[in-house]
């Protein structure tokens, strides 16, 4: 190439880009106002380069715009999804248009976790004290913003609190200094199965019953039709049931105290309190159903059976086992568990099954 | 045309700027040797060098967990070696015996401890992401795994204490050790993961971490 003359230097020319990768080279200067942020990327920022943060106002605008973009995608989806989420997989909502989120993204599920700390605490307290919630709680509060955080973590906490308290209770019942405490890990599995079935299957059954037992509505009575055809969504029911289990967490810790009268008193009180809350919250939907009386009885009895089942299975020692006197083998604390173990020990199975001589 | 070009010597009155230039399309590092990955060709180096480099990185992370002051290195260069080693160690010590001994400990099996640690860390991380946290999945699993270090230390101490005869005082000692390990682990992980959540949801994200370490500490305490 010839040496550029003065004319060349003083004219504007287009030189072809030497960097063919498309993105310009980036120069980072080590000065305090241009410190780069840490290496955190989430899925939304994959396309963007690391942004220089220096100007406070620009950073504020950037943060607010990115957070509203995240919630706008979730909020738009929540409004459409909350009213129409049926039991069957809502595939129609997935990827249908630009505003709907695909159920394969994580943002789709973020709309079910759109709660703050005080909201979760408020919902827990509302589930323990009857009549504390407003009369349209189901439709306006839970129905608009059902969350899965509360039900999920309350059930997990309940499972482990029952398993741990059950083990402590069985230890205290048989404690003397020479007794080696045996930890029965399988209480966790049994507790988990029961609680997950209750918190998931029962709302599904209830949802189906509500939906298909609506009272026929008189079309001439135009004022009542909107609330008369209201049935709660599946997600709202799961949310309600999940939060209603919250009262059993302190109760299960108190069950460690081995006074039978106290245990039964706790069961009855807790079941009555949360049963009343359940009925009170579900009243707008129960009113519209043909089988409202049966449904009320069914809900209450399921609740009581769950609580009593916990107490009997995990905490209660049958009186004849202790009255029979010390046996050479280890005392049988939990007869159902013992029968399960005997049945199981007939067939050696690889895995985490208890031995025949183990008790809880 | 006769043009004159005046060239002036650069008078160095301003402080010199330092930095580096990163050109996309080539492997870049924003600062030099921060993550220990060298720019030269590592194919020819002895294996000992390669292994030692990774071991050094893992050791640095253990150190940062035990003295949680500097946050960024654990998050930036995550790896899962430490959690794997800790999980295997704890599962080996915690597993119940499968022999027909009547006094055998009916504790969790090896696989159960593994599942609890890894699936538990995954669920806690998923919860944190669903609540809107801006931390990546593996960074969070890495932090939770490394923060098991105090709990693993407590388990080893408890195992040593268990070699003596079982008395109430020794049980109390084990209880204190386990509680200490649990608080240390929760505090360390709170330091690392607490910043990634929006402030009005921070308790919601911290509670599962607390539960996770509580359950593992319970397994440690109830092992005998």
PDB file of C-alpha atoms in Angstrom, chain A residues 50-256:
ATOM      1  CA  UNK A  50     -21.818  -6.635  31.282  1.00  0.00           C
ATOM      2  CA  UNK A  51     -23.067  -3.170  31.890  1.00  0.00           C
ATOM      3  CA  UNK A  52     -20.820  -0.518  33.266  1.00  0.00           C
ATOM      4  CA  UNK A  53     -22.282   0.833  36.457  1.00  0.00           C
ATOM      5  CA  UNK A  54     -21.075   4.233  37.396  1.00  0.00           C
ATOM      6  CA  UNK A  55     -23.753   6.828  37.060  1.00  0.00           C
ATOM      7  CA  UNK A  56     -26.251   6.431  39.932  1.00  0.00           C
ATOM      8  CA  UNK A  57     -29.177   7.867  38.029  1.00  0.00           C
ATOM      9  CA  UNK A  58     -28.574   5.714  34.992  1.00  0.00           C
ATOM     10  CA  UNK A  59     -28.182   2.677  37.208  1.00  0.00           C
ATOM     11  CA  UNK A  60     -31.458   3.428  38.941  1.00  0.00           C
ATOM     12  CA  UNK A  61     -33.282   3.771  35.657  1.00  0.00           C
ATOM     13  CA  UNK A  62     -31.731   0.591  34.376  1.00  0.00           C
ATOM     14  CA  UNK A  63     -32.630  -1.363  37.495  1.00  0.00           C
ATOM     15  CA  UNK A  64     -36.201  -0.157  37.528  1.00  0.00           C
ATOM     16  CA  UNK A  65     -36.747  -0.844  33.867  1.00  0.00           C
ATOM     17  CA  UNK A  66     -35.311  -4.337  34.074  1.00  0.00           C
ATOM     18  CA  UNK A  67     -37.383  -5.179  37.131  1.00  0.00           C
ATOM     19  CA  UNK A  68     -40.591  -3.908  35.571  1.00  0.00           C
ATOM     20  CA  UNK A  69     -39.815  -5.884  32.448  1.00  0.00           C
ATOM     21  CA  UNK A  70     -39.517  -8.982  34.578  1.00  0.00           C
ATOM     22  CA  UNK A  71     -42.768  -8.387  36.427  1.00  0.00           C
ATOM     23  CA  UNK A  72     -44.694  -7.180  33.386  1.00  0.00           C
ATOM     24  CA  UNK A  73     -44.104 -10.495  31.725  1.00  0.00           C
ATOM     25  CA  UNK A  74     -45.238 -12.239  34.872  1.00  0.00           C
ATOM     26  CA  UNK A  75     -48.112  -9.885  35.703  1.00  0.00           C
ATOM     27  CA  UNK A  76     -49.632 -10.035  32.259  1.00  0.00           C
ATOM     28  CA  UNK A  77     -49.507 -13.776  32.412  1.00  0.00           C
ATOM     29  CA  UNK A  78     -50.932 -13.915  35.923  1.00  0.00           C
ATOM     30  CA  UNK A  79     -54.034 -11.935  35.105  1.00  0.00           C
ATOM     31  CA  UNK A  80     -54.869 -14.173  32.215  1.00  0.00           C
ATOM     32  CA  UNK A  81     -53.828 -17.357  33.915  1.00  0.00           C
ATOM     33  CA  UNK A  82     -55.434 -16.884  37.298  1.00  0.00           C
ATOM     34  CA  UNK A  83     -58.964 -16.959  36.034  1.00  0.00           C
ATOM     35  CA  UNK A  84     -58.596 -19.735  33.538  1.00  0.00           C
ATOM     36  CA  UNK A  85     -56.237 -22.217  35.077  1.00  0.00           C
ATOM     37  CA  UNK A  86     -57.973 -25.546  34.946  1.00  0.00           C
ATOM     38  CA  UNK A  87     -56.970 -28.868  36.313  1.00  0.00           C
ATOM     39  CA  UNK A  88     -55.872 -30.203  32.977  1.00  0.00           C
ATOM     40  CA  UNK A  89     -52.586 -28.931  31.723  1.00  0.00           C
ATOM     41  CA  UNK A  90     -53.057 -25.459  30.452  1.00  0.00           C
ATOM     42  CA  UNK A  91     -51.133 -26.023  27.288  1.00  0.00           C
ATOM     43  CA  UNK A  92     -53.200 -23.480  25.460  1.00  0.00           C
ATOM     44  CA  UNK A  93     -51.619 -20.747  27.449  1.00  0.00           C
ATOM     45  CA  UNK A  94     -48.151 -21.874  26.637  1.00  0.00           C
ATOM     46  CA  UNK A  95     -46.493 -19.926  23.904  1.00  0.00           C
ATOM     47  CA  UNK A  96     -49.763 -18.827  22.367  1.00  0.00           C
ATOM     48  CA  UNK A  97     -48.768 -15.249  21.825  1.00  0.00           C
ATOM     49  CA  UNK A  98     -46.228 -12.683  22.689  1.00  0.00           C
ATOM     50  CA  UNK A  99     -47.777 -11.772  26.027  1.00  0.00           C
ATOM     51  CA  UNK A 100     -48.226 -15.353  27.231  1.00  0.00           C
ATOM     52  CA  UNK A 101     -45.280 -17.096  28.742  1.00  0.00           C
ATOM     53  CA  UNK A 102     -44.273 -20.579  27.814  1.00  0.00           C
ATOM     54  CA  UNK A 103     -44.528 -23.078  30.623  1.00  0.00           C
ATOM     55  CA  UNK A 104     -41.011 -24.139  29.844  1.00  0.00           C
ATOM     56  CA  UNK A 105     -39.525 -20.864  31.035  1.00  0.00           C
ATOM     57  CA  UNK A 106     -38.863 -20.044  34.622  1.00  0.00           C
ATOM     58  CA  UNK A 107     -40.731 -16.755  34.340  1.00  0.00           C
ATOM     59  CA  UNK A 108     -43.961 -18.664  33.924  1.00  0.00           C
ATOM     60  CA  UNK A 109     -43.572 -20.165  37.347  1.00  0.00           C
ATOM     61  CA  UNK A 110     -42.391 -16.931  38.884  1.00  0.00           C
ATOM     62  CA  UNK A 111     -45.929 -15.620  38.696  1.00  0.00           C
ATOM     63  CA  UNK A 112     -46.932 -18.150  41.324  1.00  0.00           C
ATOM     64  CA  UNK A 113     -44.261 -16.893  43.689  1.00  0.00           C
ATOM     65  CA  UNK A 114     -45.212 -13.274  43.469  1.00  0.00           C
ATOM     66  CA  UNK A 115     -45.544 -12.721  47.187  1.00  0.00           C
ATOM     67  CA  UNK A 116     -43.742 -10.652  49.745  1.00  0.00           C
ATOM     68  CA  UNK A 117     -42.866 -11.613  53.285  1.00  0.00           C
ATOM     69  CA  UNK A 118     -45.720  -9.755  54.882  1.00  0.00           C
ATOM     70  CA  UNK A 119     -48.216 -11.333  52.484  1.00  0.00           C
ATOM     71  CA  UNK A 120     -47.119 -14.824  53.391  1.00  0.00           C
ATOM     72  CA  UNK A 121     -47.287 -14.033  57.093  1.00  0.00           C
ATOM     73  CA  UNK A 122     -50.697 -12.433  56.654  1.00  0.00           C
ATOM     74  CA  UNK A 123     -52.034 -15.506  54.877  1.00  0.00           C
ATOM     75  CA  UNK A 124     -50.671 -17.815  57.543  1.00  0.00           C
ATOM     76  CA  UNK A 125     -52.328 -15.823  60.308  1.00  0.00           C
ATOM     77  CA  UNK A 126     -55.566 -15.701  58.322  1.00  0.00           C
ATOM     78  CA  UNK A 127     -55.530 -19.464  58.168  1.00  0.00           C
ATOM     79  CA  UNK A 128     -55.274 -19.834  61.911  1.00  0.00           C
ATOM     80  CA  UNK A 129     -57.811 -17.337  63.207  1.00  0.00           C
ATOM     81  CA  UNK A 130     -61.354 -17.775  61.979  1.00  0.00           C
ATOM     82  CA  UNK A 131     -63.211 -14.813  60.584  1.00  0.00           C
ATOM     83  CA  UNK A 132     -60.076 -12.729  60.392  1.00  0.00           C
ATOM     84  CA  UNK A 133     -60.143 -12.677  56.626  1.00  0.00           C
ATOM     85  CA  UNK A 134     -62.677 -10.659  54.686  1.00  0.00           C
ATOM     86  CA  UNK A 135     -65.694 -12.396  53.240  1.00  0.00           C
ATOM     87  CA  UNK A 136     -64.411 -12.168  49.698  1.00  0.00           C
ATOM     88  CA  UNK A 137     -60.972 -13.406  50.708  1.00  0.00           C
ATOM     89  CA  UNK A 138     -61.118 -16.409  48.436  1.00  0.00           C
ATOM     90  CA  UNK A 139     -62.039 -14.528  45.347  1.00  0.00           C
ATOM     91  CA  UNK A 140     -60.272 -11.229  45.774  1.00  0.00           C
ATOM     92  CA  UNK A 141     -57.169 -12.025  47.740  1.00  0.00           C
ATOM     93  CA  UNK A 142     -56.205 -15.603  47.033  1.00  0.00           C
ATOM     94  CA  UNK A 143     -57.978 -15.819  43.701  1.00  0.00           C
ATOM     95  CA  UNK A 144     -56.122 -12.875  42.257  1.00  0.00           C
ATOM     96  CA  UNK A 145     -52.722 -13.880  43.490  1.00  0.00           C
ATOM     97  CA  UNK A 146     -52.533 -17.548  44.398  1.00  0.00           C
ATOM     98  CA  UNK A 147     -49.072 -18.449  45.502  1.00  0.00           C
ATOM     99  CA  UNK A 148     -47.326 -21.769  45.701  1.00  0.00           C
ATOM    100  CA  UNK A 149     -44.576 -20.662  48.042  1.00  0.00           C
ATOM    101  CA  UNK A 150     -46.706 -20.932  51.179  1.00  0.00           C
ATOM    102  CA  UNK A 151     -48.271 -24.332  50.528  1.00  0.00           C
ATOM    103  CA  UNK A 152     -45.031 -25.897  49.400  1.00  0.00           C
ATOM    104  CA  UNK A 153     -42.835 -24.772  52.266  1.00  0.00           C
ATOM    105  CA  UNK A 154     -45.514 -25.255  54.874  1.00  0.00           C
ATOM    106  CA  UNK A 155     -45.978 -28.866  53.800  1.00  0.00           C
ATOM    107  CA  UNK A 156     -42.232 -29.484  53.811  1.00  0.00           C
ATOM    108  CA  UNK A 157     -41.895 -27.908  57.242  1.00  0.00           C
ATOM    109  CA  UNK A 158     -44.819 -29.932  58.536  1.00  0.00           C
ATOM    110  CA  UNK A 159     -43.368 -33.184  57.229  1.00  0.00           C
ATOM    111  CA  UNK A 160     -40.077 -32.643  58.945  1.00  0.00           C
ATOM    112  CA  UNK A 161     -41.540 -31.252  62.136  1.00  0.00           C
ATOM    113  CA  UNK A 162     -43.777 -34.301  62.459  1.00  0.00           C
ATOM    114  CA  UNK A 163     -40.923 -36.677  61.727  1.00  0.00           C
ATOM    115  CA  UNK A 164     -38.558 -34.975  64.137  1.00  0.00           C
ATOM    116  CA  UNK A 165     -41.132 -34.541  66.893  1.00  0.00           C
ATOM    117  CA  UNK A 166     -42.258 -38.119  66.425  1.00  0.00           C
ATOM    118  CA  UNK A 167     -38.746 -39.330  66.960  1.00  0.00           C
ATOM    119  CA  UNK A 168     -38.262 -37.127  69.991  1.00  0.00           C
ATOM    120  CA  UNK A 169     -41.575 -38.310  71.431  1.00  0.00           C
ATOM    121  CA  UNK A 170     -40.736 -41.972  71.015  1.00  0.00           C
ATOM    122  CA  UNK A 171     -37.344 -41.364  72.573  1.00  0.00           C
ATOM    123  CA  UNK A 172     -38.835 -39.586  75.563  1.00  0.00           C
ATOM    124  CA  UNK A 173     -41.432 -42.282  76.050  1.00  0.00           C
ATOM    125  CA  UNK A 174     -38.809 -44.964  76.412  1.00  0.00           C
ATOM    126  CA  UNK A 175     -35.977 -43.005  77.842  1.00  0.00           C
ATOM    127  CA  UNK A 176     -33.626 -44.262  80.409  1.00  0.00           C
ATOM    128  CA  UNK A 177     -29.926 -43.760  80.455  1.00  0.00           C
ATOM    129  CA  UNK A 178     -29.072 -47.142  79.108  1.00  0.00           C
ATOM    130  CA  UNK A 179     -31.499 -46.954  76.232  1.00  0.00           C
ATOM    131  CA  UNK A 180     -29.833 -46.243  72.950  1.00  0.00           C
ATOM    132  CA  UNK A 181     -31.981 -43.992  70.905  1.00  0.00           C
ATOM    133  CA  UNK A 182     -32.822 -45.421  67.531  1.00  0.00           C
ATOM    134  CA  UNK A 183     -33.715 -42.978  64.880  1.00  0.00           C
ATOM    135  CA  UNK A 184     -36.410 -44.061  62.525  1.00  0.00           C
ATOM    136  CA  UNK A 185     -35.842 -42.309  59.289  1.00  0.00           C
ATOM    137  CA  UNK A 186     -38.868 -43.816  57.644  1.00  0.00           C
ATOM    138  CA  UNK A 187     -41.270 -41.624  59.524  1.00  0.00           C
ATOM    139  CA  UNK A 188     -40.254 -38.963  57.066  1.00  0.00           C
ATOM    140  CA  UNK A 189     -41.429 -40.977  54.098  1.00  0.00           C
ATOM    141  CA  UNK A 190     -44.746 -41.907  55.654  1.00  0.00           C
ATOM    142  CA  UNK A 191     -45.419 -38.362  56.783  1.00  0.00           C
ATOM    143  CA  UNK A 192     -44.481 -36.988  53.397  1.00  0.00           C
ATOM    144  CA  UNK A 193     -46.834 -39.298  51.555  1.00  0.00           C
ATOM    145  CA  UNK A 194     -49.815 -38.497  53.761  1.00  0.00           C
ATOM    146  CA  UNK A 195     -49.343 -34.781  53.726  1.00  0.00           C
ATOM    147  CA  UNK A 196     -48.687 -34.462  50.031  1.00  0.00           C
ATOM    148  CA  UNK A 197     -51.729 -36.550  49.209  1.00  0.00           C
ATOM    149  CA  UNK A 198     -53.881 -34.444  51.483  1.00  0.00           C
ATOM    150  CA  UNK A 199     -52.597 -31.117  50.235  1.00  0.00           C
ATOM    151  CA  UNK A 200     -52.799 -32.038  46.554  1.00  0.00           C
ATOM    152  CA  UNK A 201     -55.440 -34.686  45.927  1.00  0.00           C
ATOM    153  CA  UNK A 202     -58.069 -33.222  48.207  1.00  0.00           C
ATOM    154  CA  UNK A 203     -58.077 -29.783  46.542  1.00  0.00           C
ATOM    155  CA  UNK A 204     -58.328 -31.487  43.173  1.00  0.00           C
ATOM    156  CA  UNK A 205     -61.321 -33.522  44.285  1.00  0.00           C
ATOM    157  CA  UNK A 206     -62.907 -30.472  45.835  1.00  0.00           C
ATOM    158  CA  UNK A 207     -62.323 -28.423  42.731  1.00  0.00           C
ATOM    159  CA  UNK A 208     -63.999 -31.039  40.574  1.00  0.00           C
ATOM    160  CA  UNK A 209     -66.930 -31.310  42.964  1.00  0.00           C
ATOM    161  CA  UNK A 210     -67.385 -27.557  43.030  1.00  0.00           C
ATOM    162  CA  UNK A 211     -67.242 -27.303  39.289  1.00  0.00           C
ATOM    163  CA  UNK A 212     -69.737 -30.021  38.541  1.00  0.00           C
ATOM    164  CA  UNK A 213     -72.220 -29.418  41.308  1.00  0.00           C
ATOM    165  CA  UNK A 214     -73.116 -25.822  40.600  1.00  0.00           C
ATOM    166  CA  UNK A 215     -76.684 -24.910  41.382  1.00  0.00           C
ATOM    167  CA  UNK A 216     -78.620 -24.128  38.237  1.00  0.00           C
ATOM    168  CA  UNK A 217     -78.841 -20.369  37.944  1.00  0.00           C
ATOM    169  CA  UNK A 218     -82.006 -18.504  37.093  1.00  0.00           C
ATOM    170  CA  UNK A 219     -81.033 -16.275  34.209  1.00  0.00           C
ATOM    171  CA  UNK A 220     -83.714 -13.727  35.054  1.00  0.00           C
ATOM    172  CA  UNK A 221     -82.002 -12.952  38.322  1.00  0.00           C
ATOM    173  CA  UNK A 222     -79.250 -10.922  36.711  1.00  0.00           C
ATOM    174  CA  UNK A 223     -77.776  -9.484  39.881  1.00  0.00           C
ATOM    175  CA  UNK A 224     -76.725 -12.754  41.379  1.00  0.00           C
ATOM    176  CA  UNK A 225     -75.413 -14.581  38.353  1.00  0.00           C
ATOM    177  CA  UNK A 226     -71.855 -13.469  38.602  1.00  0.00           C
ATOM    178  CA  UNK A 227     -71.261 -14.587  42.140  1.00  0.00           C
ATOM    179  CA  UNK A 228     -73.659 -17.499  41.775  1.00  0.00           C
ATOM    180  CA  UNK A 229     -71.547 -19.162  39.137  1.00  0.00           C
ATOM    181  CA  UNK A 230     -68.282 -18.632  40.935  1.00  0.00           C
ATOM    182  CA  UNK A 231     -66.137 -21.684  41.513  1.00  0.00           C
ATOM    183  CA  UNK A 232     -62.651 -21.379  42.868  1.00  0.00           C
ATOM    184  CA  UNK A 233     -59.691 -22.248  40.712  1.00  0.00           C
ATOM    185  CA  UNK A 234     -57.590 -25.278  41.441  1.00  0.00           C
ATOM    186  CA  UNK A 235     -54.643 -23.117  42.407  1.00  0.00           C
ATOM    187  CA  UNK A 236     -56.707 -21.149  44.913  1.00  0.00           C
ATOM    188  CA  UNK A 237     -57.893 -24.339  46.546  1.00  0.00           C
ATOM    189  CA  UNK A 238     -54.388 -25.725  46.785  1.00  0.00           C
ATOM    190  CA  UNK A 239     -53.256 -22.441  48.268  1.00  0.00           C
ATOM    191  CA  UNK A 240     -56.023 -22.476  50.878  1.00  0.00           C
ATOM    192  CA  UNK A 241     -55.361 -26.069  51.850  1.00  0.00           C
ATOM    193  CA  UNK A 242     -51.636 -25.529  52.038  1.00  0.00           C
ATOM    194  CA  UNK A 243     -51.974 -22.583  54.366  1.00  0.00           C
ATOM    195  CA  UNK A 244     -54.554 -24.399  56.472  1.00  0.00           C
ATOM    196  CA  UNK A 245     -51.901 -26.934  57.417  1.00  0.00           C
ATOM    197  CA  UNK A 246     -49.807 -24.222  59.000  1.00  0.00           C
ATOM    198  CA  UNK A 247     -51.484 -24.542  62.373  1.00  0.00           C
ATOM    199  CA  UNK A 248     -50.272 -28.115  62.749  1.00  0.00           C
ATOM    200  CA  UNK A 249     -46.628 -27.094  62.838  1.00  0.00           C
ATOM    201  CA  UNK A 250     -46.595 -25.658  66.378  1.00  0.00           C
ATOM    202  CA  UNK A 251     -49.102 -28.316  67.393  1.00  0.00           C
ATOM    203  CA  UNK A 252     -46.808 -31.098  66.240  1.00  0.00           C
ATOM    204  CA  UNK A 253     -43.962 -29.620  68.246  1.00  0.00           C
ATOM    205  CA  UNK A 254     -46.196 -29.477  71.312  1.00  0.00           C
ATOM    206  CA  UNK A 255     -47.177 -33.108  70.809  1.00  0.00           C
ATOM    207  CA  UNK A 256     -43.820 -34.077  72.200  1.00  0.00           C
TER     208      UNK A 256
END
